[in-house]
Every structure is written in C-alpha cells, then in structure tokens.
XYZ file of C-alpha atoms in Angstrom:
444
model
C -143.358 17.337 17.570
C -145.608 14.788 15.943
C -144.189 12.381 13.842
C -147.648 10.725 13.009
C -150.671 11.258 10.295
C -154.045 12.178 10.486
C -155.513 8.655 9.663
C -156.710 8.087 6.355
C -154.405 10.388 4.448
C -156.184 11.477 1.029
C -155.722 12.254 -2.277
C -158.527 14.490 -3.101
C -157.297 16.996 -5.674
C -158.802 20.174 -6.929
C -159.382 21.135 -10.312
C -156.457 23.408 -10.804
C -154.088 20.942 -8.597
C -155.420 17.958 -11.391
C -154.673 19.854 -14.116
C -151.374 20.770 -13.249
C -150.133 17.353 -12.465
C -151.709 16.296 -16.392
C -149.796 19.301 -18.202
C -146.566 18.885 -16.137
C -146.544 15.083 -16.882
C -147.385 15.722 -20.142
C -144.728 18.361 -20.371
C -141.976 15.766 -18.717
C -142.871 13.338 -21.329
C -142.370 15.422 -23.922
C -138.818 16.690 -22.929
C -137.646 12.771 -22.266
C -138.573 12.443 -25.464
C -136.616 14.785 -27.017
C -133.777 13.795 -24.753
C -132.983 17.079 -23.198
C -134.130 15.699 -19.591
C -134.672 12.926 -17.674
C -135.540 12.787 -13.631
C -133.398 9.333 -13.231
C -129.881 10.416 -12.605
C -128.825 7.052 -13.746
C -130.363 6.854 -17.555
C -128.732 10.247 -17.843
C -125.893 9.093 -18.805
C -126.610 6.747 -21.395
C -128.519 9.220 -23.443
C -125.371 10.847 -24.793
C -125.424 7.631 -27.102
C -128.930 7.996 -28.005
C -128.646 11.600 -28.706
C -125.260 10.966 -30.745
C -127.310 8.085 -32.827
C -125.259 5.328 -30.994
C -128.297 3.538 -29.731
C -132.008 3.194 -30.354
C -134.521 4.343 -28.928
C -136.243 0.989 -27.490
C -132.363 0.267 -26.088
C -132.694 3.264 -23.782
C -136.658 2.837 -23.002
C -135.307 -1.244 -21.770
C -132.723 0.969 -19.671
C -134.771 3.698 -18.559
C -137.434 0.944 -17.729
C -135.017 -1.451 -15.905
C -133.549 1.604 -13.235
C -137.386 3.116 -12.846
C -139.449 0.928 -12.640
C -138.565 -0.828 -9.180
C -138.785 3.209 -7.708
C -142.364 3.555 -9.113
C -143.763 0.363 -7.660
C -141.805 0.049 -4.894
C -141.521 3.671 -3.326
C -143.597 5.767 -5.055
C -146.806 4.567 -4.974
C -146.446 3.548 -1.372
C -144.828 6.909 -0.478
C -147.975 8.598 -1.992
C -151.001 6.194 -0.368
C -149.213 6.233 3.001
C -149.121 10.186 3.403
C -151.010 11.912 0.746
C -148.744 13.823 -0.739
C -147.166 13.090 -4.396
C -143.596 12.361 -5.107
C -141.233 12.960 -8.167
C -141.015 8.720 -8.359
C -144.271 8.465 -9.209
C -144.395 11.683 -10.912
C -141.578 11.910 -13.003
C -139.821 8.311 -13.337
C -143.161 7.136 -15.676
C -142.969 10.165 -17.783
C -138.860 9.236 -18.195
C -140.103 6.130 -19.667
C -142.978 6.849 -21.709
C -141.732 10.214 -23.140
C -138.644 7.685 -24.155
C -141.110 4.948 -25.404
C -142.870 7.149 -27.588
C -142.176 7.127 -31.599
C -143.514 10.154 -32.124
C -143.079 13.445 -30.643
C -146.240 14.614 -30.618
C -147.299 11.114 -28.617
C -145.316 11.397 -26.096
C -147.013 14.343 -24.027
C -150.272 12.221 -24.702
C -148.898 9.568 -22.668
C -147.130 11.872 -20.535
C -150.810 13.682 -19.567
C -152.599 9.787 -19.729
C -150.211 9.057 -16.173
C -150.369 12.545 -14.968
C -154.242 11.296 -14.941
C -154.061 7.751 -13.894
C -152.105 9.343 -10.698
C -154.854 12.348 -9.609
C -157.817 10.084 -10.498
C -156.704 6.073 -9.959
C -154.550 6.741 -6.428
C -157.281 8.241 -4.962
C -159.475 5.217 -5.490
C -156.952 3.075 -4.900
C -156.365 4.724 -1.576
C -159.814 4.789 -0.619
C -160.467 0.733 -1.157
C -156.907 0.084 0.991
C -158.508 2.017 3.580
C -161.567 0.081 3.654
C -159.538 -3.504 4.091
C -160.033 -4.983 6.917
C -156.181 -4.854 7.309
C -155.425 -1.238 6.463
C -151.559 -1.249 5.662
C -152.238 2.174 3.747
C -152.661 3.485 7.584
C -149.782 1.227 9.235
C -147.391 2.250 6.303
C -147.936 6.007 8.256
C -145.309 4.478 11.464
C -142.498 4.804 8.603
C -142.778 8.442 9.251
C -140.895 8.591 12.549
C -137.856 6.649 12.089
C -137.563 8.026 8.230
C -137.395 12.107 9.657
C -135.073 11.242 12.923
C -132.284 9.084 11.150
C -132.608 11.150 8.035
C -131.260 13.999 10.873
C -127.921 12.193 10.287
C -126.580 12.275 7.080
C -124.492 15.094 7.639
C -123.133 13.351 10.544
C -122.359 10.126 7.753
C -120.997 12.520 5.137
C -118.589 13.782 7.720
C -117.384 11.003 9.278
C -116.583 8.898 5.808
C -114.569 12.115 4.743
C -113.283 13.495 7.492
C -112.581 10.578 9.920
C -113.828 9.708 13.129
C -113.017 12.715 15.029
C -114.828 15.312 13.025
C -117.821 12.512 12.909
C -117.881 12.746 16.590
C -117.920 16.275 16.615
C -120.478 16.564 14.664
C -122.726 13.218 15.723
C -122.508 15.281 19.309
C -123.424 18.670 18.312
C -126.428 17.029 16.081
C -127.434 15.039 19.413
C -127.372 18.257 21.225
C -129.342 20.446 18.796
C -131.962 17.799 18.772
C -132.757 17.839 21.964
C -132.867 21.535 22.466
C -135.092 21.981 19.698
C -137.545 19.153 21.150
C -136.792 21.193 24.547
C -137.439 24.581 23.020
C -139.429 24.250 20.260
C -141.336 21.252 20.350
C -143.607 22.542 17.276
C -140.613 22.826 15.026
C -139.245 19.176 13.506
C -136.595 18.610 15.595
C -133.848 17.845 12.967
C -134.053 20.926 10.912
C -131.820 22.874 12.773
C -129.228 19.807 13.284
C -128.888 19.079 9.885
C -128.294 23.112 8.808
C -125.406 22.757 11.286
C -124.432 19.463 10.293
C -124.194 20.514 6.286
C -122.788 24.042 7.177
C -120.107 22.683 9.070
C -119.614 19.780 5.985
C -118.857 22.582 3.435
C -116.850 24.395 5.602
C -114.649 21.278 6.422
C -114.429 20.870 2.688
C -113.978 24.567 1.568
C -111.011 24.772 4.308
C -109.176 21.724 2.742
C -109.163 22.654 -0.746
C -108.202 26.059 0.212
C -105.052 24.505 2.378
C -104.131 22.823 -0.616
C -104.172 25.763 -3.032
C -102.402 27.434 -1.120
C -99.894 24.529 -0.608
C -99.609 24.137 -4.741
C -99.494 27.794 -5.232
C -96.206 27.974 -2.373
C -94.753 24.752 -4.338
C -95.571 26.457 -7.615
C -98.268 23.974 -8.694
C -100.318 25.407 -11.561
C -102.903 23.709 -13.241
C -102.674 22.800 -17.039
C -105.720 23.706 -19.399
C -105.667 21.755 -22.744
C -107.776 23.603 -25.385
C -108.044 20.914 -27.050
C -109.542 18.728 -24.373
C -112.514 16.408 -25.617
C -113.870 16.721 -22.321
C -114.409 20.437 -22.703
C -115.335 20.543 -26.195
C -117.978 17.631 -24.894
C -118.774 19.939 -22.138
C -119.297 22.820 -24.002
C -121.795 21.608 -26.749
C -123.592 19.942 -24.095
C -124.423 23.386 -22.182
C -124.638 24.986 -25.853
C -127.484 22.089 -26.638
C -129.048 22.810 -23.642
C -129.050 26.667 -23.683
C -130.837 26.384 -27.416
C -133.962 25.159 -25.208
C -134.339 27.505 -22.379
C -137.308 28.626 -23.202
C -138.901 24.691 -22.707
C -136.937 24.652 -19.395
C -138.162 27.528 -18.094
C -141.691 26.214 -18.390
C -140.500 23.081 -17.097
C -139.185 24.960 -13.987
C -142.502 27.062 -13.662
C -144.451 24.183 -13.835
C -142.356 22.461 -11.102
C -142.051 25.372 -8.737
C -145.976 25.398 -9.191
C -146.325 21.399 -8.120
C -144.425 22.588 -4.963
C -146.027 25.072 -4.109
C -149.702 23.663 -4.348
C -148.502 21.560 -1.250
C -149.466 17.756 -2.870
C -146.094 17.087 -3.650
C -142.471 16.469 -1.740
C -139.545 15.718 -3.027
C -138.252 13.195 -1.140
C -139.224 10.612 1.603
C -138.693 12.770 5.017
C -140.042 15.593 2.832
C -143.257 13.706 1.832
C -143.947 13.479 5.423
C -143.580 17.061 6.711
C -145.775 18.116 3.738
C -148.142 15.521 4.744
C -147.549 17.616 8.422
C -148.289 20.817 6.952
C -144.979 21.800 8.182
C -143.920 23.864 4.988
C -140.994 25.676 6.732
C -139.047 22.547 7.750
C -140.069 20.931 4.167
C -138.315 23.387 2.247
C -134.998 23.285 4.451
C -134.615 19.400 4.176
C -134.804 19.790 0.445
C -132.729 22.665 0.465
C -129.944 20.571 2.064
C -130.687 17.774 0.069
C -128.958 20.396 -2.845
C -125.729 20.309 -2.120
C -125.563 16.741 -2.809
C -126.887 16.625 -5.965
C -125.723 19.655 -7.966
C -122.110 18.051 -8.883
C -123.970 14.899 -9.775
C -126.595 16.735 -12.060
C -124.229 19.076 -13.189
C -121.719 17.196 -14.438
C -123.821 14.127 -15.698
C -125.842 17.516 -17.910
C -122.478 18.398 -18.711
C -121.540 14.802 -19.861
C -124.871 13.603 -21.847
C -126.356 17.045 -22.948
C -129.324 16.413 -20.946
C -130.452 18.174 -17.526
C -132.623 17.062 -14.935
C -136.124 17.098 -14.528
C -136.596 18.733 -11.674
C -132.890 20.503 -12.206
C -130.428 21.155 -9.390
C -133.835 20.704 -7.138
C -134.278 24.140 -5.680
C -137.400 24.500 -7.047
C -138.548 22.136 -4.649
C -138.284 24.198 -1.242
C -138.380 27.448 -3.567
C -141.514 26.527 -4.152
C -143.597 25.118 -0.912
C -142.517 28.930 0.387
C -144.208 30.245 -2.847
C -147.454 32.001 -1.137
C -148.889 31.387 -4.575
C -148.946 30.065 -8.505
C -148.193 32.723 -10.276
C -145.657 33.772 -8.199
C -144.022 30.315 -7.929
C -144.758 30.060 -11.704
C -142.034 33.070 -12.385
C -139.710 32.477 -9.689
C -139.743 29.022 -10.942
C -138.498 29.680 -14.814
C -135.873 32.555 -13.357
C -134.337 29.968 -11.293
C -134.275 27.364 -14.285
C -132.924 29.751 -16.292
C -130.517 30.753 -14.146
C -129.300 27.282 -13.821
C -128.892 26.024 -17.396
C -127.180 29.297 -18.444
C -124.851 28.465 -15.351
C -123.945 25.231 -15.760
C -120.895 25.886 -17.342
C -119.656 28.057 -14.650
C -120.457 25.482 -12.187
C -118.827 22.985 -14.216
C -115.437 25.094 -13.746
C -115.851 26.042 -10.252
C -116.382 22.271 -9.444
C -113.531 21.514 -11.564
C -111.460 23.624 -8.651
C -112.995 22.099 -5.836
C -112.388 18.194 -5.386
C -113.355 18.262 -1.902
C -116.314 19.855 -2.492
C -117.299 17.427 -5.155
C -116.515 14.552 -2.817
C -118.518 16.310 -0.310
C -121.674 16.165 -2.553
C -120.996 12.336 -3.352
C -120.601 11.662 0.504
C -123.837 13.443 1.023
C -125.518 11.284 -1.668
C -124.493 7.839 -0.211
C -125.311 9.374 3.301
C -128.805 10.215 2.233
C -128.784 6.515 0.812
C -127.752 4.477 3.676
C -129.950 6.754 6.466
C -132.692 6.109 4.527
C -132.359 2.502 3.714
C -132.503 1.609 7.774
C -135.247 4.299 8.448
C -137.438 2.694 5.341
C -136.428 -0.801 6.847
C -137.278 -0.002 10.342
C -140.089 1.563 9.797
C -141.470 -0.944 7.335
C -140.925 -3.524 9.918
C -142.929 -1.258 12.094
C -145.875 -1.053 9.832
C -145.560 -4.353 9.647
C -146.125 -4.986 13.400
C -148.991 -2.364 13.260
C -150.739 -4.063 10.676
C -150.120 -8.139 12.094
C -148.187 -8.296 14.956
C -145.761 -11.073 14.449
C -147.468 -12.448 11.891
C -147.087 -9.575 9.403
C -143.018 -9.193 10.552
C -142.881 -12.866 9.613
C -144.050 -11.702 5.852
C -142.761 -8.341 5.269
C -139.148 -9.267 6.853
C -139.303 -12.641 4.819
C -140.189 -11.125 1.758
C -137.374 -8.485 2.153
C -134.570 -11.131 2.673
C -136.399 -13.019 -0.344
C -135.958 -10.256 -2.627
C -131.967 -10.073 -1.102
C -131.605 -13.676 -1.571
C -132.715 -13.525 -5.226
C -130.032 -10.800 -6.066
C -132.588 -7.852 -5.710
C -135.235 -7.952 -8.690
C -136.401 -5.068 -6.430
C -134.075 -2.274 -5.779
C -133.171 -2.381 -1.809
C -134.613 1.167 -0.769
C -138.060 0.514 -2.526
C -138.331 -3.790 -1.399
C -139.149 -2.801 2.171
C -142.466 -0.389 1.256
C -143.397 -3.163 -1.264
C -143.043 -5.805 0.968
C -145.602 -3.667 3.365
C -148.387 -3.434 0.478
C -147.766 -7.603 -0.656
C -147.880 -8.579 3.151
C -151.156 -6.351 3.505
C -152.373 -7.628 0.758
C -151.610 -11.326 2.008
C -153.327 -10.603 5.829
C -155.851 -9.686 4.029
C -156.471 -12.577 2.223
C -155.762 -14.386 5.039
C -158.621 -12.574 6.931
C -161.122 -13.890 4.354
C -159.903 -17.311 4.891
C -160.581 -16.827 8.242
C -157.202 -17.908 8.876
C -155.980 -14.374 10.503
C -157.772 -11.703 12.883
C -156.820 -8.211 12.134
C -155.046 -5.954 15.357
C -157.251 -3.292 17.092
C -156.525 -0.026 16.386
C-alpha cells in the first residue's frame, strides 16, 4: 500500500463544496452560540454554568479560546496544507469560539460563514505560496503520513493491554502483527491496518462485555441489586439536559445533514490517519478507522451532553464514515439528520445502558488515551521525519529543539499539535535561512 501523497496536495474547491463549508460553519457558529453544541469535548463541560447563568459569556469564549486554539494552529492547519483534505480542528474548533464570542445571535453565523470562507479561499493560497518556497515543508509535512496510519494500527492493542493486563495485550499485539502482514501479503491495495484494528476493537468489547456480564451474574448469585434514587440530582440533571436538547432536533438534524454532506464530498476527515486515507482516495478504509474511532467517544459525548445540556458538533461521530460511503448529497443529507436524530432522542437510553456497563465505559476511556498516546509518537516521528526531508540535520536540530522548547516552557502549545507547528516555524526558518544564503535546500 502507499503511504505517500501525490506532491503538491491542493485545496481547490468547487462551488457547491465552498458553499457548504460557509453554511456549515456558519451553522456551527450559530449553535455554539446558543450553547446547545460545541466540537471541543473539553469546553463542554463548562457550559452547564453558562447556560445556568453562572458565568459570562467572555469567561467561556477565554476558555473555549485557551483549549482551541493550540489545535487550530498547531494541527489543523498543518493537517489540512500537508494532505488536502479539511479537518473538524480547523473546521469546527473556530466556529466553537466565535459562535461563543458573538453578542448577538444573529452575528454569530456571520462569523461562523466569514471562517468557513477564510478556510476554502485563504488555505488554498496559502498552500500554493508554501509550495513555491524554496524549502517546501507543505510537501515534507506529507512523510507524517506513514508512521501516523501504522502506529495508529495499535490502539486497540494499548486499550487492551492497560485494561486487561499484559497477557491479553500480547494476545492481541500478536494477532494485530499477524493481520498486518497478511493484509500487506494479500491485499497490498487495502491499508494494511484496517482489518487489525476491527479485530483489535472487536475483541476489546468483547473482553469488556464478558466481564461485566461475570459480574452481574456474580451480584445477582450474591443478591446484589442496584439502588435507583428518584430523587437523584444527577438524573433530574440528566433528564432536563436530554429534554433541552430534544426541544432542538430539528437544528440538529440540519446540523447532522450538513455534516454527513462535508463527509461525503471527500475534502474532509475526521481525524489525523483519516485525513490521510481521504487524501489516498481510499474511502473504504476511511470510514472504518472513524467508525472505530466511535466506540471511544460515545460515553465521553454522551455523558458530558448528559452533564452540560449540550451535544457535540459532529455528535457521537458516525456521520463521519456514514458519510464518505454516501454515493451522494442528498442522500448523505437525509441519512445524515436520521442518524442525528436518532442520537439525541437516544441519549437517554444510552445514558442508562452505560450506567450498567462500567467496563464498557472504561473501555471507551482506554480507547481515548490509546488514540492519544499512538498518535502523539506517530505525529512526533513523523514530524521529525519531515523535518529530515525538508533540512537534513539541520532542520531536526530546529523542529526537535523547538519541540523540547515548547516542553521546557510547560507547553504554551498543546503536545499533539507542537510537533506539526514546529515543522511549519522550522520551514519557515530554512527558508529564511536560504535567503541569507546561509542554508542550501535538499534535492528532491
């Protein structure tokens, strides 16, 4: 399989694909500012305070601001120049902020649809000036590609291991190993993790399905029976949260159309190894990384909705591979709002079944810090390796050194987004070096 770009990855839009991003951001904006959804799972939280009157609204723009931004800059800019393809941190995290900023409702999907157009019109000329550096780091950035889709193969294996112990890890770091290499063997046009990482979840949930089952069945033999309070603040919390929620279905299933649409016009993934096979055109194995990518988020998103009565941007995320399978708008379009709909009047439901399932819900947070520490190296080592690409030693010297500055200086920059920045500052520094005539740019 090939893990490498076409050089000079674009961002040439069409009409239609231009428009949409404007209305969706626009739309995004609009819902942040009513406080009914944000994309960042961790302002989510702190809205239940703005929505209660508890804070202002400039306290949670500061906070919104202060988790986002470092995403924006740092990842999602870089993750759209280096393969062409947009991604909900450069999509969604401004409109968080600016549909937050805004005093007035009806300026907030102005600004919302302002970004939506600064990202189909600026990148594009952005992109096309970093390409004609003489140090093209837009291009090296493109080596991150490899190591982020072969160690993102792992996270089940992680997930497993931290919940399950060494043995199971084993297990399942062997039979990953194995499927790998078959699939290169066999099917050397299909990405080679897909198939590793549905065994690697599959067997996951069943590890975590079998335990809580054991110990129902070990309460129910001791006599064990669970207590419900009716009184609980949690539930009544819980419930007007879903019943807030539920009064605005009709906005989230436009919201989900309009994301199922994104998807399925093929300029956006919705994560980093995602980005990448879109960039591919590999569609199939797009949709099944984000489709495993659910089961570690719908606890988190579902209870945090639950919590702060508001939902996610881009929901439980099934939209995502939902939609690149779409084989058109409309289609996606309708699909999109049933499966938005079907989610919000759920989330109740889900809330309860979770409530029955600890090891399930540790599961999903495994999964989540799994996801988070694969990616971390494979964004590291592959930074490094644009680094090389674009100056040798030289440009390891800077993006490496930059990286340990920003750890040394307690992280202004969040850790997974400092390595991609460090790429474009470094590039940016060669290439000022090259006009000093102080550095000659690597063939090729």
């Amino acid at each position: 399989m090939s893990t490498t770009l076409a050089a000079g990855a674009g961002l040439d839009f069409t009409l239609a694909q231009q428009l949409t991003v404007i209305a969706l951001c626009a739309l995004t904006a609009y819902i942040s500012h009513m406080a009914l959804a944000v994309f960042n799972d961790g302002v989510r939280p702190f809205l239940l305070d703005f929505i209660q009157g508890r804070t202002t609204r400039s306290a949670t723009t500061a906070v919104s601001f202060g988790l986002s931004a470092g995403f924006i800059f740092g990842l999602g800019a870089p993750m759209a120049l280096s393969t062409g393809v947009l991604n909900p941190w450069l999509v969604f995290l401004p409109t968080d902020i600016l549909g937050m900023l805004a005093p007035k409702k009806w300026l907030a999907p102005i600004l919302g649809g302002a970004w939506g157009a600064v990202v189909v019109f600026g990148l594009n000329s952005a992109n096309d000036v970093a390409h004609d550096l003489p140090v093209d780091f837009i291009t090296a950035m493109q080596q991150m590609s490899t190591p982020i889709l072969f160690l993102f193969t792992l996270f089940p294996v992680l997930a497993i291991t931290k919940q399950f112990g060494r043995k199971w890890g084993g297990v399942a770091g062997g039979l990953e190993l194995a499927l790998v290499v078959l699939t290169m063997k066999l099917w050397p046009k299909m990405f080679a993790g897909a198939l590793a990482m549905a065994v690697g979840v599959l067997m996951l949930i069943a590890l975590a399905v079998a335990k809580d089952m054991k110990q129902r069945k070990a309460d129910k033999a001791a006599g064990v029976t669970a207590i419900v309070l009716d009184d609980d603040p949690m539930a009544s919390l819980f419930s007007a949260s879903a019943a807030r929620l539920r009064r605005y279905l009709p906005l989230f299933m436009v919201l989900g159309a309009g994301v199922c649409v994104l998807a399925q016009m093929h300029i956006f993934g919705g994560g980093e190894a995602t980005s990448f096979l879109i960039a591919k055109g590999q569609y199939t194995e797009a949709a099944q990384v984000d489709f495993y990518r659910v089961f570690g988020f719908i606890p988190l998103i579902a209870t945090t909705a639950l919590a702060s009565g508001a939902y996610g941007i881009a929901g439980f995320t099934l939209v995502y591979p939902i939609g690149y399978l779409m084989p058109n708008p409309f289609l996606a379009a309708i699909v999109g709002a049933a499966v938005f709909a079907v989610e919000v009047l759920a989330l109740s439901s889900i809330g309860n079944v979770l409530g029955k399932l600890p090891s399930v819900r540790d599961s999903s947070e495994h999964l989540r810090s799994a996801i988070g520490d694969t990616l971390q190296l494979a964004i590291l080592f592959g930074s490094l390796m644009a680094a090389n690409a674009m100056g040798g030693g030289l440009g390891i010297l800077v993006v490496g050194g930059l990286y340990l500055l920003n750890d040394a200086m307690g992280r202004p920059v969040v850790r997974m987004a400092a390595a991609p920045a460090a790429v474009i500052v470094g590039g940016i520094l060669l290439n000022v070096l090259y006009w000093l005539d102080l550095f000659t740019p690597l063939k090729g």
